[in-house]
Amino acid sequence: MSRISSMGAAALVICVFGVAGAQPIRSAIPNFAPDDSTSWYPDREAGDDYLPPPSGPGPVLSDPAHPYVPNDGGRNTGRQPTYRVADLTNPILQPWAIAQMKKANDEGLGGKVPFMARERCWPMGVPGFDIFRRVAAVWLLQTPKEVVMIWPSDQQVRHVYLNVPHSAKVKPSWYGESVGHYEGDELVVDTIGLNDKTFIDNYRTPHTERLHVVERFKLIEGGNILQVSIEVDDPGAFTMPWRAQQRFKRWLAGPMVPSACSENNFDFFSYQVAPIPRADKPDF
């Protein structure tokens, strides 16, 4: 049983009552896609890292002795871009996860190109989907029965089914099973059934199939910022539940245009990076 409180199915619109006998007031659900040009772009240079929560245990971030500098993070400071080196002192990590991540740290410090799902055309999983890209936008498409989230780069897609319970038995998959409902001006998404082939983040933090994630999507700052509050629990990998945040700015990118990944992303300069996904047999 997850240590995060279960998110049951709820009504599409929340009714809020005022004084006794008054008629219910319906809270408007958030509109993440008012037109086909609106998308959401990470609001900072290191937008493919989580933000820490206001308080309490938070996500793995960079080792203070080896701060992460993204490719374009040094353009105004003269800093040299770096590979990520995880802070292994974070108390959320179980010993086996620390040992696995230390190996990844050592490889990065030794100059080996680290694995990143987006660079090798692999699914990112959940909650990693929220930090999949740093210099690209994500689209959220809403219908009465589901919300579809799309990173056009490599066409990474999540389906959130609204106002339904989780299946009795969920077969583990790359993006698991996500069910959601609106609570006032927030979209609440509950995800289980994730396989253990992905990482939690771009520091290569591992997880198990016991992973349970709850996300709350909310428009703030006059609708110009999309804030995602994330709750993560996995008794197989973490010593405690923890929280994180992600923020996107509204981005009028024009209609969504898909872009290829695996067709153009082979092994440059013999870097010995992870192979791109290949199907064992055609799907047609």
Coordinates of C-alpha atoms in Angstrom, one line a residue:
M1 CA 0.0 0.0 0.0
S2 CA 1.5 3.3 -1.0
R3 CA 2.5 5.8 1.7
I4 CA 0.9 8.6 -0.4
S5 CA -2.8 8.9 0.2
S6 CA -4.8 7.2 -2.5
M7 CA -6.4 9.5 -5.1
G8 CA -9.8 8.1 -5.9
A9 CA -11.9 9.2 -8.8
A10 CA -13.7 12.5 -8.2
A11 CA -16.2 14.7 -10.0
L12 CA -15.1 16.6 -13.1
V13 CA -16.2 19.9 -11.5
I14 CA -15.9 20.5 -7.7
C15 CA -18.9 22.2 -6.1
V16 CA -18.2 24.7 -3.3
F17 CA -21.0 25.7 -0.9
G18 CA -21.3 29.1 0.6
V19 CA -23.9 30.1 3.3
A20 CA -26.6 27.6 4.3
G21 CA -29.2 27.1 1.7
A22 CA -27.1 28.8 -1.1
Q23 CA -26.8 27.2 -4.5
P24 CA -23.4 25.5 -5.2
I25 CA -20.8 27.5 -6.9
R26 CA -18.9 25.6 -9.6
S27 CA -15.2 26.2 -9.7
A28 CA -13.9 26.4 -13.3
I29 CA -11.4 23.7 -14.3
P30 CA -8.1 24.9 -15.6
N31 CA -7.8 25.4 -19.3
F32 CA -4.3 24.3 -20.3
A33 CA -4.9 24.5 -24.1
P34 CA -7.1 27.5 -25.0
D35 CA -6.0 27.2 -28.7
D36 CA -3.7 25.1 -30.9
S37 CA -0.7 27.5 -30.3
T38 CA -0.5 27.3 -26.6
S39 CA 2.2 25.0 -25.1
W40 CA 4.3 25.0 -22.0
Y41 CA 8.1 25.6 -21.9
P42 CA 10.4 25.1 -18.8
D43 CA 10.9 28.4 -17.2
R44 CA 14.6 28.3 -16.5
E45 CA 17.9 27.1 -18.0
A46 CA 18.1 23.9 -15.9
G47 CA 14.4 23.1 -16.7
D48 CA 15.2 19.4 -16.9
D49 CA 15.9 19.3 -13.2
Y50 CA 13.2 19.3 -10.5
L51 CA 12.7 22.2 -8.2
P52 CA 12.8 21.4 -4.5
P53 CA 9.6 21.6 -2.5
P54 CA 8.8 24.4 -0.1
S55 CA 9.7 22.1 2.8
G56 CA 10.5 18.5 3.6
P57 CA 12.5 15.9 1.7
G58 CA 13.1 16.6 -2.0
P59 CA 14.5 15.2 -5.2
V60 CA 18.1 14.3 -6.0
L61 CA 19.9 17.3 -7.4
S62 CA 23.5 18.0 -8.3
D63 CA 26.5 17.4 -6.0
P64 CA 27.5 20.8 -4.5
A65 CA 31.1 19.9 -5.3
H66 CA 30.1 19.4 -9.0
P67 CA 27.3 21.8 -9.8
Y68 CA 25.4 21.1 -13.0
V69 CA 25.8 23.7 -15.7
P70 CA 23.6 23.1 -18.8
N71 CA 24.8 23.7 -22.3
D72 CA 23.6 27.2 -22.5
G73 CA 23.9 27.9 -18.8
G74 CA 27.4 29.5 -19.2
R75 CA 26.6 31.9 -22.0
N76 CA 26.3 34.8 -19.6
T77 CA 28.7 33.6 -16.9
G78 CA 31.6 32.0 -18.8
R79 CA 31.0 28.7 -17.0
Q80 CA 31.9 25.5 -18.7
P81 CA 28.9 23.1 -19.3
T82 CA 29.1 19.9 -17.2
Y83 CA 27.6 16.4 -17.0
R84 CA 25.3 15.8 -14.1
V85 CA 26.8 14.4 -10.9
A86 CA 24.2 13.4 -8.3
D87 CA 24.3 14.4 -4.7
L88 CA 24.4 11.0 -3.0
T89 CA 24.0 12.4 0.5
N90 CA 20.2 12.9 -0.2
P91 CA 18.5 11.0 2.7
I92 CA 15.7 9.7 0.4
L93 CA 18.1 7.2 -1.2
Q94 CA 18.3 3.5 -0.2
P95 CA 21.9 2.0 -0.1
W96 CA 21.4 0.0 -3.3
A97 CA 20.3 3.1 -5.2
I98 CA 23.3 5.0 -3.9
A99 CA 25.7 2.3 -5.1
Q100 CA 24.1 2.2 -8.5
M101 CA 24.2 6.0 -8.8
K102 CA 27.8 6.2 -7.6
K103 CA 28.8 4.1 -10.6
A104 CA 27.0 6.6 -12.9
N105 CA 28.7 9.5 -11.1
D106 CA 32.1 8.0 -11.5
E107 CA 31.5 7.4 -15.2
G108 CA 30.4 11.0 -15.7
L109 CA 33.4 12.4 -13.8
G110 CA 35.6 10.1 -15.9
G111 CA 34.3 11.8 -19.1
K112 CA 31.8 9.1 -20.3
V113 CA 28.7 10.6 -21.9
P114 CA 25.8 9.9 -19.4
F115 CA 22.6 8.3 -20.5
M116 CA 19.7 10.7 -21.0
A117 CA 16.4 9.3 -22.2
R118 CA 15.6 12.2 -24.5
E119 CA 19.0 12.0 -26.2
R120 CA 18.6 8.3 -27.0
C121 CA 14.9 8.3 -27.9
W122 CA 13.8 6.3 -24.8
P123 CA 10.6 7.0 -22.8
M124 CA 11.2 9.0 -19.7
G125 CA 8.5 7.4 -17.5
V126 CA 6.7 9.2 -14.6
P127 CA 7.5 11.6 -13.0
G128 CA 10.4 12.1 -15.4
F129 CA 8.0 13.1 -18.1
D130 CA 7.7 16.4 -16.3
I131 CA 11.4 17.2 -16.9
F132 CA 11.9 15.4 -20.2
R133 CA 13.1 18.4 -22.1
R134 CA 14.9 21.6 -21.3
V135 CA 14.6 23.6 -24.5
A136 CA 11.3 22.4 -25.9
A137 CA 7.6 22.7 -25.1
V138 CA 5.0 20.2 -24.0
W139 CA 1.3 20.3 -25.1
L140 CA -1.7 19.4 -22.9
L141 CA -4.9 18.5 -24.7
Q142 CA -8.1 18.2 -22.7
T143 CA -11.2 16.3 -23.4
P144 CA -14.1 15.4 -21.0
K145 CA -12.7 11.8 -20.7
E146 CA -8.9 12.3 -20.8
V147 CA -6.0 14.6 -20.8
V148 CA -3.2 13.9 -23.3
M149 CA 0.3 15.2 -22.7
I150 CA 2.6 15.4 -25.6
W151 CA 6.3 16.2 -26.1
P152 CA 6.5 16.5 -29.9
S153 CA 10.2 15.7 -29.8
D154 CA 10.1 12.0 -30.4
Q155 CA 6.3 12.1 -29.9
Q156 CA 6.4 11.1 -26.2
V157 CA 2.7 10.8 -25.1
R158 CA 0.9 10.3 -21.8
H159 CA -2.8 9.5 -21.4
V160 CA -4.5 10.5 -18.2
Y161 CA -8.0 9.0 -18.0
L162 CA -10.5 11.1 -16.0
N163 CA -12.9 10.1 -13.3
V164 CA -12.2 6.4 -13.4
P165 CA -10.5 4.2 -10.8
H166 CA -7.2 2.3 -11.4
S167 CA -7.5 -1.1 -13.0
A168 CA -7.7 -4.1 -10.7
K169 CA -4.5 -5.4 -12.2
V170 CA -2.1 -3.1 -14.0
K171 CA 0.6 -4.5 -16.2
P172 CA 3.8 -2.5 -15.7
S173 CA 4.7 -0.2 -18.7
W174 CA 6.8 2.8 -19.6
Y175 CA 4.2 5.4 -18.6
G176 CA 2.1 3.2 -16.3
E177 CA -1.6 3.8 -15.7
S178 CA -2.5 7.5 -15.0
V179 CA -6.0 8.4 -13.8
G180 CA -7.0 11.9 -12.9
H181 CA -9.7 14.3 -11.7
Y182 CA -10.1 18.0 -11.2
E183 CA -10.1 19.4 -7.7
G184 CA -11.2 23.0 -8.2
D185 CA -8.5 24.7 -10.3
E186 CA -6.1 21.8 -10.2
L187 CA -5.7 18.6 -12.3
V188 CA -4.7 15.8 -10.0
V189 CA -3.1 12.8 -11.6
D190 CA -2.4 9.4 -9.9
T191 CA 0.1 7.0 -11.6
I192 CA 0.9 3.4 -10.8
G193 CA 2.0 0.4 -12.9
L194 CA 5.4 1.8 -14.0
N195 CA 8.1 -0.6 -15.1
D196 CA 11.6 -0.2 -13.6
K197 CA 13.3 0.5 -17.0
T198 CA 13.3 4.3 -16.6
F199 CA 14.9 6.7 -14.2
I200 CA 13.2 9.2 -11.9
D201 CA 15.3 12.1 -13.2
N202 CA 18.4 13.0 -15.4
Y203 CA 20.7 12.0 -12.5
R204 CA 19.8 8.4 -13.2
T205 CA 18.0 7.9 -9.9
P206 CA 16.5 4.3 -10.1
H207 CA 13.2 3.1 -8.9
T208 CA 11.2 -0.2 -8.7
E209 CA 7.8 -1.2 -9.9
R210 CA 6.3 -0.2 -6.6
L211 CA 6.6 3.5 -7.7
H212 CA 3.6 5.6 -7.0
V213 CA 3.4 9.2 -8.3
V214 CA 0.8 11.9 -7.7
E215 CA 1.0 15.2 -9.7
R216 CA -1.0 18.4 -9.3
F217 CA -1.1 20.7 -12.3
K218 CA -2.2 24.2 -11.6
L219 CA -2.1 27.6 -13.4
I220 CA -0.6 30.4 -11.4
E221 CA 0.6 34.0 -12.0
G222 CA -2.4 34.9 -14.0
G223 CA -2.3 31.7 -16.1
N224 CA 1.2 32.4 -17.4
I225 CA 2.9 29.7 -15.3
L226 CA 1.9 26.0 -15.1
Q227 CA 3.1 24.6 -11.8
V228 CA 3.4 20.9 -11.2
S229 CA 3.6 19.7 -7.6
I230 CA 4.9 16.1 -7.5
E231 CA 4.6 13.5 -4.7
V232 CA 6.8 10.4 -5.1
D233 CA 6.7 7.2 -3.1
D234 CA 8.6 3.9 -3.7
P235 CA 9.4 1.8 -0.7
G236 CA 11.7 -0.3 -2.9
A237 CA 14.1 2.5 -3.7
F238 CA 13.5 5.4 -1.3
T239 CA 13.6 5.6 2.5
M240 CA 10.6 8.0 2.6
P241 CA 8.1 9.7 0.4
W242 CA 9.4 13.0 -1.1
R243 CA 8.1 15.9 -3.1
A244 CA 9.3 18.1 -6.0
Q245 CA 8.0 20.8 -8.3
Q246 CA 8.3 21.8 -11.9
R247 CA 7.3 25.0 -13.6
F248 CA 6.5 25.9 -17.2
K249 CA 5.9 29.3 -18.8
R250 CA 3.1 29.8 -21.3
W251 CA 4.6 29.5 -24.8
L252 CA 2.8 30.5 -28.0
A253 CA 4.7 28.1 -30.2
G254 CA 2.2 27.8 -33.0
P255 CA 0.6 24.5 -34.0
M256 CA 2.4 21.4 -32.8
V257 CA 5.0 20.0 -35.2
P258 CA 6.4 16.5 -34.5
S259 CA 10.1 15.9 -34.9
A260 CA 12.0 12.7 -35.5
C261 CA 14.4 11.3 -32.9
S262 CA 15.7 7.8 -33.6
E263 CA 15.8 8.3 -37.3
N264 CA 18.5 11.0 -36.9
N265 CA 20.1 10.2 -33.5
F266 CA 22.8 7.6 -34.2
D267 CA 26.1 7.3 -32.4
F268 CA 28.2 10.4 -33.2
F269 CA 32.0 10.3 -32.7
S270 CA 32.0 6.8 -31.2
Y271 CA 30.9 8.1 -27.8
Q272 CA 29.6 4.6 -26.8
V273 CA 26.3 5.9 -25.7
A274 CA 23.2 3.8 -25.1
P275 CA 21.6 2.3 -28.2
I276 CA 18.4 3.8 -29.6
P277 CA 15.3 1.6 -29.2
R278 CA 14.6 -0.9 -31.9
A279 CA 11.6 -3.1 -32.4
D280 CA 12.1 -6.9 -32.7
K281 CA 9.5 -7.0 -35.4
P282 CA 7.5 -4.5 -37.5
D283 CA 4.2 -3.3 -36.1
F284 CA 2.4 -3.4 -39.4

